[in-house]
PDB file of C-alpha atoms in Angstrom:
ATOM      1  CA  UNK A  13       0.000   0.000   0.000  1.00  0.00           C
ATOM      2  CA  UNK A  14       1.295   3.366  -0.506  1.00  0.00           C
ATOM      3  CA  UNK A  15       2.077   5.299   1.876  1.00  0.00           C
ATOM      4  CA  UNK A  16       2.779   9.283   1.647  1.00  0.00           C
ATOM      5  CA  UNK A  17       4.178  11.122   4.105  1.00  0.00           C
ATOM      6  CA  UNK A  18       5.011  15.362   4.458  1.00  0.00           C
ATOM      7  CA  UNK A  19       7.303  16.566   6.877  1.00  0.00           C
ATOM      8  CA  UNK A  20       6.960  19.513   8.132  1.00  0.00           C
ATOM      9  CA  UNK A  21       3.466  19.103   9.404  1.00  0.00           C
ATOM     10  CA  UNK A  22       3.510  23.143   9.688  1.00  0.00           C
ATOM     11  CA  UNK A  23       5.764  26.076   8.510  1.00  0.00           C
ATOM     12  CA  UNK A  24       6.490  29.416   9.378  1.00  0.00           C
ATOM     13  CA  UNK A  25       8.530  32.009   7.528  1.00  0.00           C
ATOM     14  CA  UNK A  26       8.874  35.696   7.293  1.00  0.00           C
ATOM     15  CA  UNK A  27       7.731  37.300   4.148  1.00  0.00           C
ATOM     16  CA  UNK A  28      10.222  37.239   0.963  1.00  0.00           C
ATOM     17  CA  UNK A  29      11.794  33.491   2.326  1.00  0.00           C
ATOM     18  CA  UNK A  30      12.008  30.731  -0.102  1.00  0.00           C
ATOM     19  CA  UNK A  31       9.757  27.625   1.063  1.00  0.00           C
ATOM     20  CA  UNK A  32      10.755  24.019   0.452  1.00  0.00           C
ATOM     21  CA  UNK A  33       8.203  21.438   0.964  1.00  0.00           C
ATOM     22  CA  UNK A  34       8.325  17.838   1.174  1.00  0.00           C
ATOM     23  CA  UNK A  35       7.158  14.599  -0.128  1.00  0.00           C
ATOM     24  CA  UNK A  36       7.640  11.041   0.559  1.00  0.00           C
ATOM     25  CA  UNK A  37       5.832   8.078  -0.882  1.00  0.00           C
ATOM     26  CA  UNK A  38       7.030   3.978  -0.086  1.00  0.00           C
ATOM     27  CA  UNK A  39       6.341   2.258  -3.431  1.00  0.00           C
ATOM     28  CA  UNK A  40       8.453   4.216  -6.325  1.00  0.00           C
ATOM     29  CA  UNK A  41       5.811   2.608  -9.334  1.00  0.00           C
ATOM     30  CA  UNK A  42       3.707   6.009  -9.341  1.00  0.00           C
ATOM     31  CA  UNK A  43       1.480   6.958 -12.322  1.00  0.00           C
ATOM     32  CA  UNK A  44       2.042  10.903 -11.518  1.00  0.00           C
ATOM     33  CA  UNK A  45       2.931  13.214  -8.967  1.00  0.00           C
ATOM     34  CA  UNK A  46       0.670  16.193  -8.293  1.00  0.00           C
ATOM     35  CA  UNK A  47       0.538  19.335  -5.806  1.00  0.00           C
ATOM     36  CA  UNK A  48      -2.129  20.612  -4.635  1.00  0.00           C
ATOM     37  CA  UNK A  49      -3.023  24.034  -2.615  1.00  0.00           C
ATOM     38  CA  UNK A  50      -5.997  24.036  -0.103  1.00  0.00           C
ATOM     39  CA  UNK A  51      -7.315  27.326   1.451  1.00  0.00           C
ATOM     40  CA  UNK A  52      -9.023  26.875   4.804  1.00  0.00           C
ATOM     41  CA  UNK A  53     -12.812  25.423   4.502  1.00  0.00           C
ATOM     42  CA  UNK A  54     -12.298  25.356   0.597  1.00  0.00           C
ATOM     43  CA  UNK A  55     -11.414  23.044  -1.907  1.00  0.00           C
ATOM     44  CA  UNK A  56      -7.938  21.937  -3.321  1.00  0.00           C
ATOM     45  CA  UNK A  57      -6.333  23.875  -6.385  1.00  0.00           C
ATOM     46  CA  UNK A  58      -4.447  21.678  -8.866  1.00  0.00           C
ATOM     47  CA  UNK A  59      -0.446  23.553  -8.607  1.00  0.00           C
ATOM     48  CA  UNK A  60       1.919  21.306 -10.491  1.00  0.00           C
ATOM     49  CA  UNK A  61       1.767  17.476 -12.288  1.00  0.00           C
ATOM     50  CA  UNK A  62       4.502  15.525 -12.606  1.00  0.00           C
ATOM     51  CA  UNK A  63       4.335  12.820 -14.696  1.00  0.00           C
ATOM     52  CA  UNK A  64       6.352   9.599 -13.766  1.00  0.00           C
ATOM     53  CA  UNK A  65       8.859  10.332 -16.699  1.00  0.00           C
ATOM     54  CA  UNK A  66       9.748  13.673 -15.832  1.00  0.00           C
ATOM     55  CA  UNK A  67      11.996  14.789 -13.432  1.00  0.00           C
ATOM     56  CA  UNK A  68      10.583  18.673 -12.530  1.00  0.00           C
ATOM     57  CA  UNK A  69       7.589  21.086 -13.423  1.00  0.00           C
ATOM     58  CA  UNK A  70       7.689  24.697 -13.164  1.00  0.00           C
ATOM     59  CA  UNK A  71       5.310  27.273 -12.686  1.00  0.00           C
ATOM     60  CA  UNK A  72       5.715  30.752 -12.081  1.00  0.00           C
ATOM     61  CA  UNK A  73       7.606  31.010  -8.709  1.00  0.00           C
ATOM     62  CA  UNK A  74       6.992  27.115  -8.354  1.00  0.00           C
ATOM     63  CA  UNK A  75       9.055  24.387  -9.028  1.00  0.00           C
ATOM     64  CA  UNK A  76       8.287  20.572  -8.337  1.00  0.00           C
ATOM     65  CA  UNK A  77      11.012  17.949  -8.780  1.00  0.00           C
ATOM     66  CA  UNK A  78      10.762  14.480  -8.266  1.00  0.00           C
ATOM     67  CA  UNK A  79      12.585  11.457  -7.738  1.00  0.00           C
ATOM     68  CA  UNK A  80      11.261   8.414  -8.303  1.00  0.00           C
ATOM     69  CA  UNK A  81      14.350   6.380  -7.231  1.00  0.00           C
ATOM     70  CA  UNK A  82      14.221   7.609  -3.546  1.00  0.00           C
ATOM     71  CA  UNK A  83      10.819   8.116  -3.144  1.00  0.00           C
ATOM     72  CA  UNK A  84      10.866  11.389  -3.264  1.00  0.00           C
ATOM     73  CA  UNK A  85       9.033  14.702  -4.490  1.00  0.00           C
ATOM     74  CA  UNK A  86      10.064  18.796  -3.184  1.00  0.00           C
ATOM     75  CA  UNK A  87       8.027  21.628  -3.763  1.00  0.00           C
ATOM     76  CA  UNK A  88       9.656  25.165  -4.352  1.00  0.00           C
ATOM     77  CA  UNK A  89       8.374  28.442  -3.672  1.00  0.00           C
ATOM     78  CA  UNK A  90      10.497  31.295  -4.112  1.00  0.00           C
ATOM     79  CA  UNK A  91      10.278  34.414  -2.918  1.00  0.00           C
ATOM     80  CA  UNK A  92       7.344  33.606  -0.095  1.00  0.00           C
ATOM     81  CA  UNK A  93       4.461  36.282   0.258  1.00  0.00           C
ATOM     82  CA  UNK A  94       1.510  36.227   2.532  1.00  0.00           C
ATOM     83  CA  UNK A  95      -0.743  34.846   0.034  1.00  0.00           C
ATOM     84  CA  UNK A  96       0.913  31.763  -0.040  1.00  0.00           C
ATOM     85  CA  UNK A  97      -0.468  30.932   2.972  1.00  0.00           C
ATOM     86  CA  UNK A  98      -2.153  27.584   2.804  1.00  0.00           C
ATOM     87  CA  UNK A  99      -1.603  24.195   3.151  1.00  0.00           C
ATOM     88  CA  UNK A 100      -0.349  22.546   0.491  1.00  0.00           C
ATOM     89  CA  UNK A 101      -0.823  18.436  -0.175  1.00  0.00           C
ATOM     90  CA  UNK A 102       1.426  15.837  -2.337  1.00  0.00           C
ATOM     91  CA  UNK A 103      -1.056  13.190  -3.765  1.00  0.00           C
ATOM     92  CA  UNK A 104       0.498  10.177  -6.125  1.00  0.00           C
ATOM     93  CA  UNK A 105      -1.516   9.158  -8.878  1.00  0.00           C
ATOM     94  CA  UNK A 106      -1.885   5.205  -8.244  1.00  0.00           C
ATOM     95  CA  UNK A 107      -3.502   4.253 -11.721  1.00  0.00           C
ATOM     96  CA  UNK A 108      -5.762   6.400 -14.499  1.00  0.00           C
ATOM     97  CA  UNK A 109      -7.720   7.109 -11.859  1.00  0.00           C
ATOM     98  CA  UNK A 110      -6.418   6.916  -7.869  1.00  0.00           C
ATOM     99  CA  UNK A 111      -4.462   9.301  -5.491  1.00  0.00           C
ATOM    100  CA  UNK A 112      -3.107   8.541  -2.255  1.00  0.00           C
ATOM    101  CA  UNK A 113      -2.965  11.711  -0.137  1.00  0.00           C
ATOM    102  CA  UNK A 114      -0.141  13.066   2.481  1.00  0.00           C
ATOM    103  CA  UNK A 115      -1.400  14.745   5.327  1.00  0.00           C
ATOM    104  CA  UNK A 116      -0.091  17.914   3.823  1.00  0.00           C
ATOM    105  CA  UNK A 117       1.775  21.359   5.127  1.00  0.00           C
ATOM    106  CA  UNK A 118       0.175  23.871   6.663  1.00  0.00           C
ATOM    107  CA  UNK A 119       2.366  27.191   5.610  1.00  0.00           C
ATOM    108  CA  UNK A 120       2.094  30.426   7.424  1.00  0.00           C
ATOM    109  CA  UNK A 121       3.966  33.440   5.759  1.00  0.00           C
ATOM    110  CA  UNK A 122       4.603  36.744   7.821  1.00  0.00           C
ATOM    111  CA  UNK A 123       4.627  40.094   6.719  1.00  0.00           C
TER     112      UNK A 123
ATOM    113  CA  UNK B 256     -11.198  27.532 -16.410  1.00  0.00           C
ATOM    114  CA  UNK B 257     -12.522  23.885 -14.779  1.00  0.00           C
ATOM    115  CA  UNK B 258     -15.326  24.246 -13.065  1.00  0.00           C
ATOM    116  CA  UNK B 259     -16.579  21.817 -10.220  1.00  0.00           C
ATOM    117  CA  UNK B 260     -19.677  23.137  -8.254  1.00  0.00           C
ATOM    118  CA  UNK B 261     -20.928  21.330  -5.074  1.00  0.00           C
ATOM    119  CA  UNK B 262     -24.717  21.774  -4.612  1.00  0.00           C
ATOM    120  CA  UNK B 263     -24.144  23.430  -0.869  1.00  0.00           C
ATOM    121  CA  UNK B 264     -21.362  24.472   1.368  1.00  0.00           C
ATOM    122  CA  UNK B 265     -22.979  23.691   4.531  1.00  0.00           C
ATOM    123  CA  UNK B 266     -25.237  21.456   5.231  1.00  0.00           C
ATOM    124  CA  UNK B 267     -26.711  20.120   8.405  1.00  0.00           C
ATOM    125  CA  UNK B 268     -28.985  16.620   8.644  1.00  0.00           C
ATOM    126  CA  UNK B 269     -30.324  14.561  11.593  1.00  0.00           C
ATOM    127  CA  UNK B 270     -29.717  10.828  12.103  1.00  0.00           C
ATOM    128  CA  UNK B 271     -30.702   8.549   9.828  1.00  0.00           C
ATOM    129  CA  UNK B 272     -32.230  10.931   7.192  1.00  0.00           C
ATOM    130  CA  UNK B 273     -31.216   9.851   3.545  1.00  0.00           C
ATOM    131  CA  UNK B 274     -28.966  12.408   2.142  1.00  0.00           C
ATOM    132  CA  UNK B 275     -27.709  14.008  -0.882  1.00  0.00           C
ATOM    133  CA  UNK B 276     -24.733  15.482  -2.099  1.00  0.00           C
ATOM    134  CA  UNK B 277     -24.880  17.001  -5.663  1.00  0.00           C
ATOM    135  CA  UNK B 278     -21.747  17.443  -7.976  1.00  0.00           C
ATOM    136  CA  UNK B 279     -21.812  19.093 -11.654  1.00  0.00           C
ATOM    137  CA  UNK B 280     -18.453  19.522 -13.570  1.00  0.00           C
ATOM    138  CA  UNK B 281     -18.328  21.694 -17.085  1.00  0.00           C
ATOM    139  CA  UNK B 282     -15.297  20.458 -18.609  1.00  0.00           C
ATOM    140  CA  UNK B 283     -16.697  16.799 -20.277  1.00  0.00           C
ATOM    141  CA  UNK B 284     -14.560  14.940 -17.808  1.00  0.00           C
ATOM    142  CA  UNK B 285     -14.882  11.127 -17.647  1.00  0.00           C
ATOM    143  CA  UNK B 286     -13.836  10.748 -14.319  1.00  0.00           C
ATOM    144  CA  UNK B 287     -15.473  11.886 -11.274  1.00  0.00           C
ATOM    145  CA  UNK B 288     -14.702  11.271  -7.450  1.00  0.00           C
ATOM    146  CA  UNK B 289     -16.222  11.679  -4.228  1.00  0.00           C
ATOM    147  CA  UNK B 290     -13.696  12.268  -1.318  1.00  0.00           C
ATOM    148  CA  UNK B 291     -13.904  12.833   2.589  1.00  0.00           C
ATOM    149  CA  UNK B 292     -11.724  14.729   4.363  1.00  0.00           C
ATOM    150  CA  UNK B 293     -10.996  14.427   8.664  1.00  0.00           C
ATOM    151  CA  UNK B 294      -8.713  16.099  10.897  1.00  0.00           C
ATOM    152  CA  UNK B 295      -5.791  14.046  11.053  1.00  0.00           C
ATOM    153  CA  UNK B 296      -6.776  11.271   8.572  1.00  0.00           C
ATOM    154  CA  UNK B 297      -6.445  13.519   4.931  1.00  0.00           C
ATOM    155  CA  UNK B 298      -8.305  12.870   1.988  1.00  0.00           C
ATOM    156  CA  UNK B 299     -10.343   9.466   1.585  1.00  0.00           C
ATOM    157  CA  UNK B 300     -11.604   8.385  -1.619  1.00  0.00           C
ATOM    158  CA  UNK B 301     -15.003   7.262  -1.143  1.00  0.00           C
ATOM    159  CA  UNK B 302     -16.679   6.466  -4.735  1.00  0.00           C
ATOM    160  CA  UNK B 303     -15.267   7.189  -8.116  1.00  0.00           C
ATOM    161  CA  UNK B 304     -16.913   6.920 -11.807  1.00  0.00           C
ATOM    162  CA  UNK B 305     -14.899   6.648 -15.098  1.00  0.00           C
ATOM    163  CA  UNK B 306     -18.304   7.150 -17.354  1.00  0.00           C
ATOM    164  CA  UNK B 307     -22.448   7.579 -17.087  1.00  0.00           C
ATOM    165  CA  UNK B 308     -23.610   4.834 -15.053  1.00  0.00           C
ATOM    166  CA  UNK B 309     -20.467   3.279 -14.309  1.00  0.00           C
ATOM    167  CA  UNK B 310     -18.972   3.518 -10.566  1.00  0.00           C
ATOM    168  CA  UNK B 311     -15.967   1.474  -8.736  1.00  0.00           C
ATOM    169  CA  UNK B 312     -15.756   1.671  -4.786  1.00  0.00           C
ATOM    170  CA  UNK B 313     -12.994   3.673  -3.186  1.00  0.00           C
ATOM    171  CA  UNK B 314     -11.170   3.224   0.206  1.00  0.00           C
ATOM    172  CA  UNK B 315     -14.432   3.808   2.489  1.00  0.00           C
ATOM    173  CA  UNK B 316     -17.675   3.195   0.623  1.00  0.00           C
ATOM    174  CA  UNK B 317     -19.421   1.425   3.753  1.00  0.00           C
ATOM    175  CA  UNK B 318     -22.646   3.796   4.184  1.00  0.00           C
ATOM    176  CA  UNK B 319     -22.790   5.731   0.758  1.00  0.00           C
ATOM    177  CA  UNK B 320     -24.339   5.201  -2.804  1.00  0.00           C
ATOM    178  CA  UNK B 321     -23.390   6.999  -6.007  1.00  0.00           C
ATOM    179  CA  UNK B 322     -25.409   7.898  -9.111  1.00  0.00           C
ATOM    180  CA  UNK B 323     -24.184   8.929 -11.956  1.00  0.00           C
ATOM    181  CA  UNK B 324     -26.441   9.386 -14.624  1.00  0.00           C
ATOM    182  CA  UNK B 325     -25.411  12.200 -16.693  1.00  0.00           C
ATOM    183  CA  UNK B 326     -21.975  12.445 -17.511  1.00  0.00           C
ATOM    184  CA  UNK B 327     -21.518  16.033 -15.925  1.00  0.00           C
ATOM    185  CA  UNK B 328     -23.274  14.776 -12.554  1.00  0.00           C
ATOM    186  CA  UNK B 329     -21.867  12.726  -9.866  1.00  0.00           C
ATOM    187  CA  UNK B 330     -24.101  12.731  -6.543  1.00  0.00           C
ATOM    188  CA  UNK B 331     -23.437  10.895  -3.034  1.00  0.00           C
ATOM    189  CA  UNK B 332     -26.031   9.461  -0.943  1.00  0.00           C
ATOM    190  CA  UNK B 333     -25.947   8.950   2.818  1.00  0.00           C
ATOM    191  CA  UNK B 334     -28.704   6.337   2.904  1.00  0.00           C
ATOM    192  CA  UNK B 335     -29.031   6.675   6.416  1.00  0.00           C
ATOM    193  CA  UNK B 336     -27.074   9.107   7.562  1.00  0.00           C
ATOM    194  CA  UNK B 337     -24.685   8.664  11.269  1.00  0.00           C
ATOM    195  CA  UNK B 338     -22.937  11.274  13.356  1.00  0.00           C
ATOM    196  CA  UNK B 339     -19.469   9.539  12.316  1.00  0.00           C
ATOM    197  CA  UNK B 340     -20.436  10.688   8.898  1.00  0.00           C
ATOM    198  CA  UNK B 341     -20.015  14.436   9.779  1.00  0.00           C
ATOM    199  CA  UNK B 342     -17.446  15.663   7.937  1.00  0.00           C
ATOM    200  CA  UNK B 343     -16.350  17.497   4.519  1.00  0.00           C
ATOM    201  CA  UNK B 344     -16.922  16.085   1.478  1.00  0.00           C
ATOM    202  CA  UNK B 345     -15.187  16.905  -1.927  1.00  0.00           C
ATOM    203  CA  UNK B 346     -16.099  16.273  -5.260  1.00  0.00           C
ATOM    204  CA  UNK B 347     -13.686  16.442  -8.247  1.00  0.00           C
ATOM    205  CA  UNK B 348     -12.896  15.471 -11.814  1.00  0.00           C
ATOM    206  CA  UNK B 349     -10.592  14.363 -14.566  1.00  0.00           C
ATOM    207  CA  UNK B 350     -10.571  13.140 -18.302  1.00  0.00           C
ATOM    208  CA  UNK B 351     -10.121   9.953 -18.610  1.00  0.00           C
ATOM    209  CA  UNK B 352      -6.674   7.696 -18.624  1.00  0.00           C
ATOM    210  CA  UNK B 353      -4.531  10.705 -19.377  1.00  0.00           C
ATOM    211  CA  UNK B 354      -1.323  10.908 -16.260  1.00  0.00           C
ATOM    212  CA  UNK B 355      -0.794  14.419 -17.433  1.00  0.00           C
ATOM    213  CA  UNK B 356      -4.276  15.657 -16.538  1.00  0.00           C
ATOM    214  CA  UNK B 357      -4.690  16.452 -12.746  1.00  0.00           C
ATOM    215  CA  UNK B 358      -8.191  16.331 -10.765  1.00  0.00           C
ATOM    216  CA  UNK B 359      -9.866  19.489 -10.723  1.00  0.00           C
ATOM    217  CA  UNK B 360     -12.086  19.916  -7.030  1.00  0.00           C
ATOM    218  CA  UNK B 361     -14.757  21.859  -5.985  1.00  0.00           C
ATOM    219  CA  UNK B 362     -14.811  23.473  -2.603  1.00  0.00           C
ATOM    220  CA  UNK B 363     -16.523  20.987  -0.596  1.00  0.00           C
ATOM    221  CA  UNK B 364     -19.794  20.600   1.634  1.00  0.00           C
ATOM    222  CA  UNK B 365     -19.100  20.491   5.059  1.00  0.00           C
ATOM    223  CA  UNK B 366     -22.088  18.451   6.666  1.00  0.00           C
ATOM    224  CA  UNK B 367     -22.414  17.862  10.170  1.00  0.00           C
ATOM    225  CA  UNK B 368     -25.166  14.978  10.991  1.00  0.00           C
ATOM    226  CA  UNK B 369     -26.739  15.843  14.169  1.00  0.00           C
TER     227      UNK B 369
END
């Protein structure tokens, strides 16, 4: 069973900091790697998709990277600003269909 | 932009009513979930659907039903409904067997069974 695992469980940072997040998952045969972004008492917002043969994703002040040989996934955010204040979840993609969640980050950025 | 709309945001229901939970996604996506989501125990994939009428259990399906009957609707029923089933509940989508397509959510129904 696969297991996924994000360390910290919570994050604090002053404003303008950059913010590495992390992933863990037990069984390296994922489908896909995704990030997600959940405000509190809302939904989660797709951020980045790796697929299983890639080895990064970028988005604006985002970066993902993954290793699939240690089990492994980091989330970038550079330059930190209040807004990014959230907590932010690793899922891997099982099959065509399946995710197995972390528990997720919960990031706090000061002004 | 995907959108994924939840029927309510808050909802609150008394032991053993029957409830539902409506989902409607705009983007012709094959694949739609239900999810739960605790304190402490994350998301839990409760019912999924890869097309109309079709539906596969997830992790926890002990208490709930799905329908899926058109392809942009995917609704959960509580067919008698428990305090241990207060909690929120998320709803999302995807095309179908594509890895470079993530799941687009809505923003959930928190329902607390009284």
């Amino acid at each position: 069973k696969q297991e996924v695992t994000q360390i910290p469980a919570a994050l604090s940072v002053p404003e303008g900091e950059n913010l590495v997040l992390n992933c863990s998952f037990t069984d390296s045969a994922i489908y896909n790697l995704q990030w997600f972004r959940q405000d509190p008492g809302k939904g989660l917002t797709s951020l980045l998709l790796i697929q299983s043969s890639q080895r990064e994703q970028t988005s604006g002040r985002l970066n993902a990277s993954l290793d699939k040989s240690s089990g492994r996934s980091t989330l970038y955010i550079a330059a930190s600003q209040p807004g990014d204040s959230a907590t932010y979840l690793c899922a891997v993609g099982l099959d065509d269909y399946k995710l197995s969640f972390g528990a997720g980050t919960t990031v706090t950025v000061r002004a | 932009d995907v959108k994924v709309t939840q029927s309510s945001r808050y909802l609150v229901k008394r032991t053993g009513e029957k409830v539902f939970l409506e989902c409607v996604q705009d983007m012709d996506h094959e694949n739609m979930f239900w999810y739960r989501q605790d304190p402490g125990l994350g998301l839990r994939l409760i019912y999924f659907s890869y097309d109309v009428k079709m539906k596969e259990k997830g992790d926890i399906p002990e208490g709930y039903s799905v329908s899926r009957e058109k392809k942009e609707r995917f609704s959960l029923i509580l067919e008698s409904a428990s305090t241990n089933q207060t909690s929120m509940y998320l709803c999302a989508s995807s095309f179908y067997r594509s890895d470079n397509q993530p799941q687009h959510f809505g923003d959930g129904t928190r329902l607390s069974i009284l």
